Structures are given as C-alpha cells and as structure tokens.
Amino acid sequence: MTKRQQLNDLIDMAAGRKKADLLITNCKVIDVFNQQIVDGPLAIGHGRVVGYGHDYQAEQVLDAKGGYVMPGLIDGHVHIESSSLIPTQFARCILPFGTTTIIADPHEIGNVCGLDGIRYMLDASRKTPLDVRIMLPSCVPATPFEQAGCVLEAEDLAELINEPGIHGLGEVMDYPSVINHDEKMMNKLWLAKDHDRVIDGHSPGVKGKDLVAYVMGGIMTDHECSTTEDMLERIRLGQYILLREGSTCKDLLNLIPAITPANARRCVLCTDDREPADILSTGHINKSLRLAVEHGLDPVLAVTIATLNAAECFKLKDKGAIAPNYIADLLIVEDLVSFNAKHVFVAGKEIARDGKLLVEWEDYVSDSVLNTVNIPELTESSFTLPLKTEKVNVIGVKPGSVVTNHLIMDVKKDRNGNFSVQENPGLNKLAVIERHHATGNIGLGILANYGLKNGAIAVTVAHDSHNIVVVGDNDADMLAAVQDIKQMGGGFSLCQDGKVLAHLALPIGGLMSDKSAQEVADNLHEMINVAKQSFGINPAAHPLMTLVFMTLPVIPQIKLTSTGLFDVKAYQPIKLCVE
C-alpha cells in the first residue's frame, strides 16, 4: 500500500467508514494539548492514532479495564553504554516500562572506537522496536588534555550526519571552546546548524555572560542543572532543561519546586546514566513520573513533560501526543500514581504486557568494537609514585556525587621517597592507564575518603576517554586487577592478595556486556557486596561508580587522566606535588 492509499485508509477509519485495526476500550486518554483526561475508546490504524472519544469499530479490541492511555515515554538524554548493556539488551530492559523513544549520545563508545563505535550503535539499535535517535558526539575526547581511542572532528562527524537515525549533535561539554569560539568546535556547531539539527548542552557551573555566550552557540538543552537557580536562568535564555534522574546523578527532586505552569513546557525528563539493577527494580522514565507526582507535580503535566515536551524539543515529528495521525507509540497504566505499564505499543503494535516482552529480536555485536584493551606489559614498578615534596594535591571523594573535592594534604614518603599507603593510612593510590594505543602513559595520583584496604579495583568504564582506572593500597594487587581487565577485554575487576575475588567482563568496547540486564545486574550486585565486605570501602561511596567518574575532566573539582592530575576549575593540568 502506498503512503497516499494509507492516508486515504486512515481518513476512512477516522470518519467511521472503515474499521480501524485496533480499538482500545474502557480507557481514559491523556490529552497533553488541553491538559485534560478524556474518555475513550481509542482507535489505531496503520500504526497511527485514528481518533478517540467516538464510536469506532475495529478488527481487534483491547479492554484497558479503566486504565489510562498516554503517549510513549521519551528519554531526552541517555548513554546506552553506561548501562553496561548493548543496544539490543538495553531495549529489552526499558521497553516494558513504557519508554519507546530515546535520545542517545554514544560518546562513550565514540571515545573508544570512533565512527565504528557509532555505526555499531546505529546498526544494533535498528534491530529493536525501540526508537533510538543518535546524537553525534561533540567532544571526543572531552577535553584536549585526554588520551581517548579516537579524535572526532567536524569532518569525521560529517560522514554520518545524513545517516538515518542520526538526529543531532551530542552534549557540548567543552564549553570553554564554545565561549571562545574555538574553530574546531565552531565547525561542529555549524555542521549541526547547516543540517537543522538540535545541539545538546552540558554546562555545569557556567553562569552570567559566559552562559549567554554558550547558549548563543545554538545549544538548546542542558541536563546538568542541580539547583533551581541554574534551571531558571537557562529557561530564561531559551533552553530546555532535561530533568535528570540517573543512578548516580539525581537532580529531579531538586528541580521540581521550580516547575510552574508557565515554564513547564521547557522541561523534559532524562536518565543520562542508569544501571540495569535500578531500571529493573524501579523503572525507567516511568520512575521519574512517579517521583514527580509524589512530590506535587500535576500528573497530566508530568506526562506532558515526559512526552510532548521531549518530542517538540528534539523535533520528533508525529510523536509525544495522542492525536489523529500521530504515531501510535502508547502505554496503558493502571493509575497516574505508580505509572506501572500494563500494555506498551510501538507504532500500534503491542510489544509488552505486564512487564513482559511479547516480541523478540536478535542480538548484534560487531568485530569493530571488540579487542579494545591495548596496553604494554606492566610491572609493579609501573605504579611507583615518587614524591618531590610531602605536600600534595589529593582527589577527595564526595559520596553520592560525581563532583570531587580538591584537597591539599601533607603526606609521608617511604624510605625510597615514594608514596605508600602503608605510610599514609586512609589514602589510596590511583592510576589511570592509557588503554587504546599502548602508549604506556600512566597518570598517578592520590585518593582520599574512598577507604579501600587490602586489595585493588580496576575498571575500563571511566568517563569519557575510558582508559583503565585502578585504585589500591598495594602495587601487586593493582597489577593483578589490570591483568585481569586485559584478559577479559575490559570490565570491572576486584583483586585481593593476588587473586580475583569478583569480576564482570565488558568485552564490547570495554564498556558493554552482551548478557541480559538481569545477568549484568546480578553480577554487579555481587561485585558491590564483595567490595563492601572485603575491601573496607567508605560505606557512603559506591565502590564502582566512584571510579567511573574519577577521570571526567569536565566535572569539578579535580580529576585524574592518563596524563596526570587536572584542575577542572582552572581548566589545566596540575602537578601532584605542591612546591
């Protein structure tokens, strides 16, 4: 059937001259345009909404049993890789909760595998019913001071800008380059502008004229607001605010008090980074809806934020609402409190019921994203940390936050003039090993308030360049953990007394597993328990996620990369020793 014939068919269905494909009866429909709840039934044909509230006939009938029909939920900003799941498994994880569209920024795999990584995410996503809109990573690497697996410039991104599924330019973390109109960054902005694409933002702590200059670059969103003041300032400048509720960063409840009927249309929901255990136990975007309503937001307004606002922000044609000719991405919930999805539809086809998928698809892994851990042979001496002075810059862990404290502390040298945990109880040695090109570069630093004792933990998930991060209280276990990481092809490893106590292999880019969400969640749960019970880690700090963000040089205050310590506020490298 041609598109013209299909439209004629839909008009006949809407007029009642022809039966619709599906009729959802005994339902209430969320009208996001009028902010009302309207009685059904709701008719669907050719994967689109035909109409509701009238006497329609259909080939199939579904009794919603008094449930509420709402548009499919949209995640306005997410990194699939941060779930440790490949796209096909990620889709299996979130679709039963009613999220039918995501705006995905693959800058994690982009930092490891470049364009090949982005192509893999595109190809894998196409195998699923989930509508995945890919934003081209704008900052690979995140800053010029890092050693990522690849460097992506505007001319590289141009190769994919017209590829189906590519939707815009991902979060622009390098805000100094925008404010100072650096030529390379401006080329990326112009690439997006020339193709009429949305540009995502990332500007924590930027204020005043600097923020105005940043927004002038055409950057339409920000998911880094943690205070109502930041949120209102950005809305005033015309940005959309992505209200984040992730596993590590939870800003939604801080920002809800600033939402009013006047500014709510500039708000969108997002997760950014969510662990599979969190999703499986509490939901996805429907969790954010539940929290928002619990804390006083009108349910219909909350649904609008989760659907229509995101669709309009990201120029998603025919999505985000229930109206004639809109794509029938829908979910039916029992109530507007729990937002538990009873039925989930993608383009008019029911794909999940009562939390269980009704359809299946194949997994997909490409050779282009395997074998990404490339390091030279290391020895215990690779982790030797000589001290020129006994006053040093130290990274202070802030439990529950990706922000760190910049501490200046007095430490003791061992008899060889090196830093040793045994001489400095309460501190740990931290190393970042370049793992893409086997350069041998190792950044060494000191970590406070983490509390690891008798062992080491190593990870290859380390935003955003994803080099190997290893923390420990002795060099032998640090080496053992890194060797285990190399053997697995990436992942998480916990070593004690030279033995691997627990690990999780992430062979896809050193970031993702091809296992199911439940398997990954169970494995991570085991690792966290082992870390807490056997390593004495600060109980307020997440044993793994703390390390994952220890290398991100766009989040204050001080971080460690494979080239050494980096002062985020000063935006420059600094030395370990204070002279």
Coordinates of C-alpha atoms in Angstrom, one line a residue, residues 109-428:
I109 CA 31.9 4.1 22.5
G110 CA 32.9 7.0 20.3
N111 CA 35.8 7.7 22.6
V112 CA 36.9 4.1 22.3
C113 CA 36.1 3.2 18.7
G114 CA 35.3 6.4 16.9
L115 CA 32.9 6.3 13.9
D116 CA 33.0 2.5 14.0
G117 CA 31.5 2.6 17.5
I118 CA 28.8 5.0 16.5
R119 CA 28.0 2.8 13.4
Y120 CA 27.7 -0.2 15.7
M121 CA 25.2 1.6 18.0
L122 CA 23.2 2.6 14.9
D123 CA 23.2 -0.9 13.4
A124 CA 22.4 -2.7 16.7
S125 CA 19.6 -0.2 17.6
R126 CA 17.9 -0.8 14.3
K127 CA 17.3 -4.4 15.2
T128 CA 14.9 -3.4 18.0
P129 CA 11.4 -1.8 18.2
L130 CA 12.9 1.0 20.4
D131 CA 13.2 4.3 18.5
V132 CA 16.8 5.3 19.1
R133 CA 17.8 8.7 17.9
I134 CA 21.6 9.1 17.9
M135 CA 23.3 12.3 18.7
L136 CA 26.8 12.6 17.2
P137 CA 29.4 13.0 20.0
S138 CA 30.6 16.6 20.0
C139 CA 33.6 16.1 22.4
V140 CA 35.7 13.1 21.6
P141 CA 37.8 13.5 23.6
A142 CA 36.0 15.6 26.2
T143 CA 39.0 17.9 26.5
P144 CA 42.3 18.4 24.6
F145 CA 44.1 17.1 27.7
E146 CA 43.0 13.5 27.4
Q147 CA 44.0 10.4 25.5
A148 CA 41.0 8.7 24.0
G149 CA 40.9 5.9 21.5
C150 CA 39.9 8.4 18.8
V151 CA 39.5 12.0 18.0
L152 CA 36.4 13.1 16.1
E153 CA 36.4 16.4 14.3
A154 CA 33.6 18.0 12.3
E155 CA 34.8 16.4 9.1
D156 CA 34.6 13.0 10.7
L157 CA 31.1 13.6 12.0
A158 CA 30.0 14.9 8.6
E159 CA 30.4 11.3 7.3
L160 CA 27.4 10.3 9.4
I161 CA 25.3 13.4 9.6
N162 CA 22.8 12.3 6.9
E163 CA 22.7 8.7 8.1
P164 CA 19.2 7.5 9.1
G165 CA 19.0 7.5 12.8
I166 CA 21.4 10.4 13.3
H167 CA 19.5 13.2 15.0
G168 CA 21.7 15.9 16.2
L169 CA 24.9 17.0 18.0
G170 CA 25.5 15.4 21.4
E171 CA 26.2 17.3 24.6
V172 CA 28.8 20.0 24.2
M173 CA 30.9 19.5 27.3
D174 CA 33.8 21.7 26.1
Y175 CA 32.0 24.9 27.0
P176 CA 35.3 27.0 27.0
S177 CA 35.7 26.2 23.3
V178 CA 32.2 27.5 22.6
I179 CA 32.6 30.6 24.7
N180 CA 35.9 31.4 23.0
H181 CA 34.6 30.2 19.6
D182 CA 37.4 27.8 19.0
E183 CA 37.5 26.9 15.3
K184 CA 37.2 23.2 15.7
M185 CA 34.2 23.4 18.0
M186 CA 32.6 26.0 15.8
N187 CA 32.9 23.7 12.8
K188 CA 30.9 21.1 14.7
L189 CA 28.2 23.6 15.7
W190 CA 28.0 24.8 12.1
L191 CA 27.7 21.2 10.9
A192 CA 24.6 20.8 13.1
K193 CA 23.2 24.2 12.2
D194 CA 23.6 23.6 8.5
H195 CA 21.6 20.4 8.8
D196 CA 18.9 21.9 11.1
R197 CA 19.8 19.5 14.0
V198 CA 19.3 20.0 17.7
I199 CA 22.5 20.7 19.7
D200 CA 22.6 19.2 23.2
G201 CA 24.3 21.1 26.1
H202 CA 26.4 20.4 29.2
S203 CA 27.4 23.5 31.2
P204 CA 27.7 22.8 35.0
G205 CA 28.5 25.9 36.9
V206 CA 28.5 28.2 33.9
K207 CA 26.7 31.5 34.7
G208 CA 26.2 35.1 33.6
K209 CA 27.7 36.3 30.3
D210 CA 29.6 33.1 29.8
L211 CA 26.4 31.2 29.8
V212 CA 24.8 33.7 27.4
A213 CA 27.7 33.2 25.1
Y214 CA 27.4 29.4 25.4
V215 CA 23.7 29.4 24.5
M216 CA 24.4 31.8 21.7
G217 CA 26.2 28.9 20.1
G218 CA 22.8 27.4 19.4
I219 CA 22.8 24.9 22.3
M220 CA 19.3 24.1 23.1
T221 CA 19.4 21.8 26.2
D222 CA 21.1 21.2 29.5
H223 CA 20.9 18.2 31.7
E224 CA 23.5 19.4 34.3
C225 CA 21.2 21.7 36.4
S226 CA 21.3 20.8 40.0
T227 CA 19.8 24.0 41.5
T228 CA 16.6 25.8 40.7
E229 CA 18.7 29.0 40.1
D230 CA 20.6 27.2 37.4
M231 CA 17.4 25.9 35.9
L232 CA 15.5 29.2 35.8
E233 CA 18.5 31.1 34.3
R234 CA 18.7 28.6 31.5
I235 CA 15.0 28.6 30.8
R236 CA 15.2 32.4 30.7
L237 CA 17.8 32.0 28.0
G238 CA 15.5 29.8 25.9
Q239 CA 17.0 26.4 26.8
Y240 CA 15.1 23.2 27.5
I241 CA 16.0 21.7 30.9
L242 CA 16.4 17.9 31.0
L243 CA 15.4 16.9 34.5
R244 CA 17.9 14.1 35.3
E245 CA 17.1 11.1 37.4
G246 CA 20.0 8.6 37.0
S247 CA 21.8 6.1 39.2
T248 CA 24.5 8.5 40.3
C249 CA 23.2 12.0 39.5
K250 CA 19.7 12.6 40.8
D251 CA 18.6 16.2 40.2
L252 CA 14.8 15.7 39.6
L253 CA 13.6 16.3 43.1
N254 CA 15.9 19.4 43.5
L255 CA 14.3 21.0 40.4
I256 CA 10.6 20.1 40.8
P257 CA 9.9 23.1 43.0
A258 CA 10.9 25.5 40.2
I259 CA 8.4 24.0 37.7
T260 CA 5.4 26.2 37.2
P261 CA 2.5 26.1 34.6
A262 CA 4.3 28.9 32.9
N263 CA 7.7 27.3 32.4
A264 CA 6.8 23.5 32.5
R265 CA 6.8 23.4 28.7
R266 CA 10.6 23.9 28.7
C267 CA 11.1 20.8 30.9
V268 CA 12.0 17.3 29.7
L269 CA 12.8 14.1 31.6
C270 CA 16.1 12.1 31.1
T271 CA 18.1 9.5 32.8
D272 CA 21.6 10.2 31.5
D273 CA 23.2 7.1 33.1
R274 CA 21.2 4.3 34.7
E275 CA 22.4 0.9 36.0
P276 CA 20.3 -2.1 34.9
A277 CA 19.6 -3.0 38.6
D278 CA 17.9 0.4 39.1
I279 CA 15.9 0.1 36.0
L280 CA 14.7 -3.5 36.7
S281 CA 13.7 -2.7 40.3
T282 CA 12.2 0.8 40.0
G283 CA 11.6 1.5 36.3
H284 CA 12.9 4.0 33.7
I285 CA 11.2 7.2 32.8
N286 CA 8.0 6.0 34.5
K287 CA 10.1 6.1 37.7
S288 CA 10.7 9.8 37.1
L289 CA 7.0 10.3 36.5
R290 CA 6.2 8.6 39.8
L291 CA 8.7 10.7 41.7
A292 CA 7.4 13.9 40.1
V293 CA 3.8 13.2 41.1
E294 CA 4.8 12.1 44.6
H295 CA 6.4 15.5 45.1
G296 CA 3.4 17.5 44.0
L297 CA 3.5 17.8 40.2
D298 CA 0.2 17.5 38.4
P299 CA 0.0 14.1 36.8
V300 CA -1.1 15.3 33.4
L301 CA 1.6 18.0 33.4
A302 CA 4.2 15.4 34.4
V303 CA 3.1 13.2 31.5
T304 CA 3.4 16.1 29.1
I305 CA 6.9 16.7 30.3
A306 CA 7.7 13.1 29.6
T307 CA 6.2 13.1 26.1
L308 CA 5.2 16.2 24.2
N309 CA 7.9 18.4 25.6
A310 CA 10.6 16.0 24.6
A311 CA 9.1 15.5 21.1
E312 CA 9.0 19.2 20.5
C313 CA 12.4 19.8 21.9
F314 CA 14.0 17.2 19.7
K315 CA 11.8 17.8 16.6
L316 CA 10.3 14.3 16.7
K317 CA 7.6 14.5 14.1
D318 CA 4.3 12.9 14.9
K319 CA 5.4 11.8 18.4
G320 CA 4.7 12.8 22.0
A321 CA 0.9 13.1 21.9
I322 CA -2.3 11.1 21.2
A323 CA -4.0 12.8 18.2
P324 CA -5.0 11.8 14.7
N325 CA -2.1 10.7 12.5
Y326 CA 0.4 10.7 15.4
I327 CA 2.5 7.6 15.6
A328 CA 0.8 5.1 18.0
D329 CA 3.6 4.8 20.5
L330 CA 1.5 4.3 23.6
L331 CA 1.3 2.8 27.0
I332 CA -1.6 1.9 29.3
V333 CA -1.1 2.4 33.0
E334 CA -3.4 1.4 35.9
D335 CA -3.2 4.8 37.6
L336 CA -1.4 8.2 37.5
V337 CA 0.5 7.5 40.7
S338 CA 2.5 4.3 40.2
F339 CA 2.6 4.6 36.4
N340 CA 3.1 0.8 36.1
A341 CA 2.8 -0.1 32.4
K342 CA 0.2 -2.8 31.7
H343 CA 0.5 -2.5 27.9
V344 CA 3.1 -0.9 25.7
F345 CA 2.7 -0.2 22.0
V346 CA 5.2 0.8 19.3
A347 CA 3.7 2.1 16.1
G348 CA 0.3 0.5 17.0
K349 CA 1.8 -3.0 17.8
E350 CA 1.7 -4.3 21.3
I351 CA 5.2 -5.2 22.2
A352 CA 5.0 -5.6 26.0
R353 CA 2.3 -6.6 28.5
D354 CA 2.5 -6.7 32.3
G355 CA 6.3 -6.1 32.2
K356 CA 7.0 -8.9 29.7
L357 CA 8.1 -8.5 26.1
L358 CA 5.8 -10.0 23.5
V359 CA 8.3 -9.8 20.7
E360 CA 11.9 -10.8 20.2
W361 CA 14.9 -9.8 18.2
E362 CA 18.5 -10.9 17.6
D363 CA 21.5 -9.5 19.5
Y364 CA 24.2 -8.0 17.4
V365 CA 27.9 -7.5 18.1
S366 CA 30.4 -6.2 15.6
D367 CA 34.1 -7.2 15.5
S368 CA 34.9 -3.4 15.2
V369 CA 34.1 -2.9 18.9
L370 CA 36.0 -5.9 20.3
N371 CA 39.6 -6.2 21.5
T372 CA 39.9 -2.6 22.7
V373 CA 42.2 -3.1 25.6
N374 CA 45.7 -2.4 24.3
I375 CA 48.4 -1.9 26.9
P376 CA 52.1 -2.7 27.1
E377 CA 53.5 -5.2 29.7
L378 CA 53.3 -3.7 33.1
T379 CA 55.1 -4.5 36.4
E380 CA 54.6 -3.5 40.0
S381 CA 57.1 -0.7 39.4
S382 CA 54.7 0.8 36.9
F383 CA 52.7 2.1 39.8
T384 CA 55.6 3.7 41.7
L385 CA 54.7 7.2 42.7
P386 CA 57.8 9.4 43.6
L387 CA 57.2 12.4 45.8
K388 CA 59.3 15.6 45.3
T389 CA 57.6 17.2 48.3
E390 CA 55.4 16.0 51.2
K391 CA 52.6 18.4 50.4
V392 CA 50.4 17.1 47.6
N393 CA 47.2 17.7 45.6
V394 CA 44.7 15.0 46.5
I395 CA 41.4 14.0 45.0
G396 CA 38.7 13.9 47.7
V397 CA 35.7 11.6 47.1
K398 CA 32.3 13.1 47.8
P399 CA 30.0 10.1 48.3
G400 CA 26.8 10.3 46.2
S401 CA 28.3 12.9 43.8
V402 CA 30.4 12.9 40.6
V403 CA 32.0 16.1 41.9
T404 CA 35.2 15.7 43.9
N405 CA 37.0 17.9 46.5
H406 CA 40.4 19.4 45.7
L407 CA 42.4 18.7 48.8
I408 CA 46.0 19.8 49.7
M409 CA 47.4 17.4 52.2
D410 CA 50.6 16.6 54.0
V411 CA 51.8 13.0 53.3
K412 CA 54.8 10.9 54.3
K413 CA 57.4 9.4 52.0
D414 CA 58.6 5.9 52.3
R415 CA 62.3 5.1 52.7
N416 CA 62.6 5.3 48.9
G417 CA 61.0 8.7 48.6
N418 CA 57.8 7.3 47.2
F419 CA 54.1 7.5 48.2
S420 CA 53.0 4.4 50.1
V421 CA 49.5 3.7 51.5
Q422 CA 51.2 2.0 54.4
E423 CA 52.9 5.2 55.4
N424 CA 49.6 7.1 54.8
P425 CA 46.6 5.3 56.3
G426 CA 43.3 6.4 54.9
L427 CA 44.6 7.3 51.5
N428 CA 44.8 5.2 48.3

